[in-house]
Coordinates of C-alpha atoms in Angstrom, one line a residue:
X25 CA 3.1 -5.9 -25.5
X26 CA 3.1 -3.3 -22.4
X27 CA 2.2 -3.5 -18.9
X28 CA -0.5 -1.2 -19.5
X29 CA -2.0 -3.6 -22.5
X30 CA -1.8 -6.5 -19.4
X31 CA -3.8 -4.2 -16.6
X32 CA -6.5 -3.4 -19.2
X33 CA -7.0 -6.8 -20.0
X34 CA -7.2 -8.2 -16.4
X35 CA -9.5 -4.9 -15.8
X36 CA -12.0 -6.2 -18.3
X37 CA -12.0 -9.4 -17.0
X38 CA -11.9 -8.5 -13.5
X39 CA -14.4 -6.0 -13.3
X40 CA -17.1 -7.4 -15.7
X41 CA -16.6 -6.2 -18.8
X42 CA -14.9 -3.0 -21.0
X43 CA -17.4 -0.3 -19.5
X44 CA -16.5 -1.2 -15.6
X45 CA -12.8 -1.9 -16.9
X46 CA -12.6 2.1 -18.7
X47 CA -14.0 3.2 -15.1
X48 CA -11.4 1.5 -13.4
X49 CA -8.2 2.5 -15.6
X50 CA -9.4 5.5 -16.3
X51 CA -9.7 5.3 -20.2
X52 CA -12.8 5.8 -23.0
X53 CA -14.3 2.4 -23.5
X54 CA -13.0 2.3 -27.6
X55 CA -9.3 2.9 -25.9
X56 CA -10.0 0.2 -23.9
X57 CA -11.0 -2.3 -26.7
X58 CA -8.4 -0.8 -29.0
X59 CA -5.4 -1.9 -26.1
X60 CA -7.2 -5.5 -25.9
X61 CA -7.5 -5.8 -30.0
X62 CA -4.2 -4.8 -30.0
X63 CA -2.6 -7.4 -27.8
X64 CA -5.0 -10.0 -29.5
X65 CA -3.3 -9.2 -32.8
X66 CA 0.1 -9.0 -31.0
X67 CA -0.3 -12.9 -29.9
X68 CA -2.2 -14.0 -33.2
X69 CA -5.2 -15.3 -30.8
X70 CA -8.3 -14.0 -29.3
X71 CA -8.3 -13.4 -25.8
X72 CA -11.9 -12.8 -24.8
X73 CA -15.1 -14.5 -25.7
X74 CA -17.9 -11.6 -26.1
X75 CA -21.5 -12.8 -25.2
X76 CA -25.1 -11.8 -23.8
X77 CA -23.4 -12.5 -20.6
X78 CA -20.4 -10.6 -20.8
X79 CA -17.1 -11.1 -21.1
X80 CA -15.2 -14.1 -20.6
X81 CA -11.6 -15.5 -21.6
X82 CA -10.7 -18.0 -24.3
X83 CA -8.0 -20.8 -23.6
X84 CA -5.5 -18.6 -24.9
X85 CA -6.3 -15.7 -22.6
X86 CA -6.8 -17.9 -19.3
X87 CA -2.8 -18.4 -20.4
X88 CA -2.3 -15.0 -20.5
X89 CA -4.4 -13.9 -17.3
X90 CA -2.2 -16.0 -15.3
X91 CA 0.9 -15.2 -16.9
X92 CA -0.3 -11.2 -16.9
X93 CA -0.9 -11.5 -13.0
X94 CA 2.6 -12.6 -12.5
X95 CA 4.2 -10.5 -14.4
X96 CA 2.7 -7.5 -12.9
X97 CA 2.4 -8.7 -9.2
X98 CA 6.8 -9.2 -9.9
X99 CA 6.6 -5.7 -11.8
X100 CA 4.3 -4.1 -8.6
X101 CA 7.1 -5.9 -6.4
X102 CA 10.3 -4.5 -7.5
X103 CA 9.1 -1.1 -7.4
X104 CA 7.6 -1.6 -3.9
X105 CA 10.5 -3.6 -2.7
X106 CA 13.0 -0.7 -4.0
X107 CA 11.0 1.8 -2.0
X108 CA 11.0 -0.4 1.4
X109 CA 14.9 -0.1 0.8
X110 CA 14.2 3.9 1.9
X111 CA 11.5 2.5 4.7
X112 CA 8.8 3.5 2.4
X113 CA 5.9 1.1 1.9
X114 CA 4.1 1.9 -1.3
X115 CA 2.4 -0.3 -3.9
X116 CA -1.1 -2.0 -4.1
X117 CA -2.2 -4.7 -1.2
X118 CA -4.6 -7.0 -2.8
X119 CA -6.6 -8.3 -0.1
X120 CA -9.1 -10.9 0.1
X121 CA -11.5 -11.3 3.0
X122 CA -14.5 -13.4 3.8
X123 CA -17.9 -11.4 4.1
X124 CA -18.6 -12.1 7.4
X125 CA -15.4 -10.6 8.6
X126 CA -15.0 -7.3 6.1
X127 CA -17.3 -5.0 8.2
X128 CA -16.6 -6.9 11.7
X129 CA -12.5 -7.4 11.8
X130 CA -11.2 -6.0 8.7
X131 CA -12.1 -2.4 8.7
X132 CA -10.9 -1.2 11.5
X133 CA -7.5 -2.8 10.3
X134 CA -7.3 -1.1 7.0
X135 CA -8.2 2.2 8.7
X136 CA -5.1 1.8 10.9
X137 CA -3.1 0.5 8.1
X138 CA -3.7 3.3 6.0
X139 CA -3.1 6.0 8.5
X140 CA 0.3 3.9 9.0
X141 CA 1.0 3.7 5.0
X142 CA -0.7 6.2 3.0
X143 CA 1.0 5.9 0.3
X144 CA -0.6 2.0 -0.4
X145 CA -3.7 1.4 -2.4
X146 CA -5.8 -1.3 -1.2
X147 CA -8.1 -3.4 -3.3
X148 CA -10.6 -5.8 -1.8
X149 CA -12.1 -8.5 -3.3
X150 CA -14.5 -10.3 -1.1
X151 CA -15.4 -14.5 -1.3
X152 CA -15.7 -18.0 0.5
X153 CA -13.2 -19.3 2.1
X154 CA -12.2 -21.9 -0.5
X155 CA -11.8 -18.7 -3.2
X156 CA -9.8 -17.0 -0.9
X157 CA -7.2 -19.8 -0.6
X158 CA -7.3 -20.5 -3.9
X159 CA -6.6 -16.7 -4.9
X160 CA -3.5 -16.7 -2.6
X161 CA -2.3 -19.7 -3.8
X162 CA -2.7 -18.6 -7.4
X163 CA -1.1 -14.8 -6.7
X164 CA -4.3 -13.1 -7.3
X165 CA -3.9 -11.6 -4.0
X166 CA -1.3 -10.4 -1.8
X167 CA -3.2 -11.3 1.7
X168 CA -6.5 -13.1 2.6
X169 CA -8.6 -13.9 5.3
X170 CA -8.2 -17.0 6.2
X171 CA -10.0 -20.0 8.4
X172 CA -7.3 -21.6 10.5
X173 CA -5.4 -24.1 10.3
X174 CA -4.1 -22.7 6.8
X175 CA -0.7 -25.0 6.3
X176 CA 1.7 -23.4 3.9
X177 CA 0.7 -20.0 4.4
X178 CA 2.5 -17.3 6.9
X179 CA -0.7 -16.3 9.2
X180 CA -1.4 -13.7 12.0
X181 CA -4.3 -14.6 14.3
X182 CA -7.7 -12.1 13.7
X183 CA -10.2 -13.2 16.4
X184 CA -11.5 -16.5 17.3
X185 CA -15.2 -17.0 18.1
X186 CA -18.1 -19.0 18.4
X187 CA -20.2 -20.9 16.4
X188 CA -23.8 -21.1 17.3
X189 CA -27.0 -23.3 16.3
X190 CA -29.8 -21.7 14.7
X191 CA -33.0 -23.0 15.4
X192 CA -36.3 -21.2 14.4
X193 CA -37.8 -19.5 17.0
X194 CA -40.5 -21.9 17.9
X195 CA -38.6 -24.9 17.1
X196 CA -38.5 -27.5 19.9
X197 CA -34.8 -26.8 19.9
X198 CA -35.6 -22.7 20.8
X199 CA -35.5 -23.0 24.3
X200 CA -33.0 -25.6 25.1
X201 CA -29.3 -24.7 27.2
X202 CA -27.3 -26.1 24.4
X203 CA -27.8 -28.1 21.1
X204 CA -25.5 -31.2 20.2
X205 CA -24.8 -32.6 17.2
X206 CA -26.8 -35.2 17.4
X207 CA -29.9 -33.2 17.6
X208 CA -28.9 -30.9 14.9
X209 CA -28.5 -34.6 13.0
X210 CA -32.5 -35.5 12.9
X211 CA -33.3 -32.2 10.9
X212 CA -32.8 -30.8 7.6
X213 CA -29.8 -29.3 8.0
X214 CA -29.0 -25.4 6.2
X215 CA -25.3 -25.1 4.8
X216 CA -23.3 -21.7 4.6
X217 CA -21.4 -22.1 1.4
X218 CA -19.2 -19.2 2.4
X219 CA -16.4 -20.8 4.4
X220 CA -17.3 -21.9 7.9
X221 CA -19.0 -25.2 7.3
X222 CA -15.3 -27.0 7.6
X223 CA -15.1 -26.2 11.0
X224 CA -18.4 -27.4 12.2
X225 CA -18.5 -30.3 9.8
X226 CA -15.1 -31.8 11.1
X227 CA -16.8 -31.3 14.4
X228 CA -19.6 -33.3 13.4
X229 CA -17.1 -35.8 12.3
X230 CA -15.6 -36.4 15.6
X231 CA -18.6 -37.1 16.8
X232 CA -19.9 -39.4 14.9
X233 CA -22.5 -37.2 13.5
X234 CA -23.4 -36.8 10.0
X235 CA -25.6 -33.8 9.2
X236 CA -28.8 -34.0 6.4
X237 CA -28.1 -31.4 4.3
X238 CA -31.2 -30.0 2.8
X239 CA -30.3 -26.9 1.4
X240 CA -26.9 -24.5 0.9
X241 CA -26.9 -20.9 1.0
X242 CA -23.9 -18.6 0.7
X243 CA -24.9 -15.4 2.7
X244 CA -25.3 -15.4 6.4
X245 CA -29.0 -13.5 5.9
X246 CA -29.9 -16.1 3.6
X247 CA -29.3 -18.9 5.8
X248 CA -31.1 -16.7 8.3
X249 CA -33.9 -16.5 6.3
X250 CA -34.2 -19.9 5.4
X251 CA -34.2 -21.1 8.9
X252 CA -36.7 -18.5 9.7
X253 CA -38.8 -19.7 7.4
X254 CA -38.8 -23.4 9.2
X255 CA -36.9 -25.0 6.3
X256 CA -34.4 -26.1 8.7
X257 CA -31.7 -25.9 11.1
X258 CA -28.0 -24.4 10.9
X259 CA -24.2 -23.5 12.4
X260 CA -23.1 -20.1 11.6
X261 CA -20.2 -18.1 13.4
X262 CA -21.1 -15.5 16.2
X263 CA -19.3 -13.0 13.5
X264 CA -21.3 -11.5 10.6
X265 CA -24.7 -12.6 12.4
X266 CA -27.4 -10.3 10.8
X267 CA -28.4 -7.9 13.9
X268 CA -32.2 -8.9 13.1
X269 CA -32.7 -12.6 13.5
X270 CA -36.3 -12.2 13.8
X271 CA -38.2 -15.7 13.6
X272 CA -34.3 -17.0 14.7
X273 CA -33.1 -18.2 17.9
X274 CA -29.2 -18.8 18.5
X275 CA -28.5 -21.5 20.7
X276 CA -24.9 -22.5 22.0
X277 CA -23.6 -25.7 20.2
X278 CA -22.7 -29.0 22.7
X279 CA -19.4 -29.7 22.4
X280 CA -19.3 -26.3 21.8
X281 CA -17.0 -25.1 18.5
X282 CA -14.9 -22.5 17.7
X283 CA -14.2 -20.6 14.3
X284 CA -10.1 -19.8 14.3
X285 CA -9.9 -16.4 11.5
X286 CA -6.3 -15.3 10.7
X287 CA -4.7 -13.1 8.0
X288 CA -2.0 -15.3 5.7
X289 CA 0.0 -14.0 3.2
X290 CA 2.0 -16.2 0.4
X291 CA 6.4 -17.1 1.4
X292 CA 6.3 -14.6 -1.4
X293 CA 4.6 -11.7 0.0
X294 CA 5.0 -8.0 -1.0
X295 CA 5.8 -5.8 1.6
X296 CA 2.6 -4.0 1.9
X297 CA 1.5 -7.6 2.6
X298 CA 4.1 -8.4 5.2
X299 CA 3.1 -4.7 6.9
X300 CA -0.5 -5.5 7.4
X301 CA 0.5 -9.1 8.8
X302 CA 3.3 -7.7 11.2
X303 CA 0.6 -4.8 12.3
X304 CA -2.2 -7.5 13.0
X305 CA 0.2 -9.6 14.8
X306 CA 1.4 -7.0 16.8
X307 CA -2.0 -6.0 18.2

């Protein structure tokens, strides 16, 4: 068993299948099945479950995933842990961000950090909130964006923003100074799967407000578009708002409700981890 056997096989998995996973390592796609065959045999189990819809691990190889990511994120770690030694930051920062914050908050950080630390690959992997937490938790990645509070977890504060009702443009709601709760409360109510709805629903809470949740959608445009299309109302943060709300109005929310975005990494983070986190905390 190498460590080059273990970064094809998370490849495959990771990227969809033995095509994507040849791209990404730079290998032919029979090299690619021959290195996971090979490990198969070498552990006397197979690893991956071949179907219509791809590619998917066994019992056996969820055990090996997790133990493969471990080894390799301690493997990635001495090496970029030896260099910091000569005040070099090298290695691979796996970062996790939520959708709504990639284009808006996090881009603008990588370009600095990579001007500061050229010599670091980044890989981002995008998902809700709940993902992201459970991918730091689970060493997938080495930092994530994060919806505060995040106990356990070493953060720097991102931005902090509003969240907004979203009312269809000719809505009774449309032209009102602010929307409460309890308003929101008497119609079908639109969830965002993607990470924000723990904020606004704890809000809710305190008030003594529970929302009718018709429908869930993942995407900000998709909520968007549902509201447009007067299936109901919603929350969604001022950040990642599609630019063309069309049939949407955005109304202030009464009391009105904040969305708290930080960068966390693990107690164990690498040091290309711990330089992004003491960058954003610096300013």
């Amino acid at each position: 068993m190498t460590l080059a056997q273990l970064r094809v096989l998370l490849a495959v998995v990771e990227h969809g299948g033995f095509t994507a996973a040849a791209d990404r390592v730079g290998m032919s796609q029979p090299a690619v099945s021959r290195s996971v065959s090979a490990l198969e045999s070498e552990l006397g189990a197979p690893l991956l479950a071949r179907g219509r819809d791809g590619v998917t691990p066994t019992d056996a190889g969820e055990v090996v995933l997790r133990h493969a990511r471990e080894v390799l994120r301690h493997f990635d770690l001495m090496r970029t842990e030896v260099a910091a030694l000569a005040g070099e930051v090298t290695g691979t920062l796996r970062l996790a961000s939520l959708p709504s914050a990639t284009g808006t908050l996090i881009a603008s950080q990588l370009r600095l950090f990579r001007k500061r630390h050229p010599r670091v690959a980044v890989r981002l992997l995008e998902g809700s909130d709940h993902e992201v937490r459970d991918w730091l938790d689970q060493g997938v990645v080495d930092a994530g964006v994060v919806t505060l509070p995040a106990p356990g977890l070493r953060t720097a504060p991102l931005d902090t923003h509003e969240m907004v009702a979203l009312v269809p443009s000719d809505h009774r709601l449309a032209g009102a100074e602010t929307v409460t709760y309890e308003e929101l409360s008497r119609e079908p109510f639109i969830r965002s799967t993607g990470g924000c709805a723990r904020v606004f629903t704890e809000v809710a809470s305190a008030v003594g407000v529970r929302l009718d949740i018709a429908f869930e959608a993942r995407e900000p445009a998709a909520v968007v578009e549902m509201v447009g299309a007067g299936l109901g109302v919603s929350i969604l943060p001022t950040v990642g708002l599609p630019e063309d709300l069309r049939d949407v109005v955005t109304r202030p929310l009464s009391p009105p409700t904040v969305r708290e975005l930080a960068v966390a990494v693990s107690a164990s983070a690498s040091p290309a981890a711990r330089a992004l986190l003491e960058q954003i905390a610096g300013g």
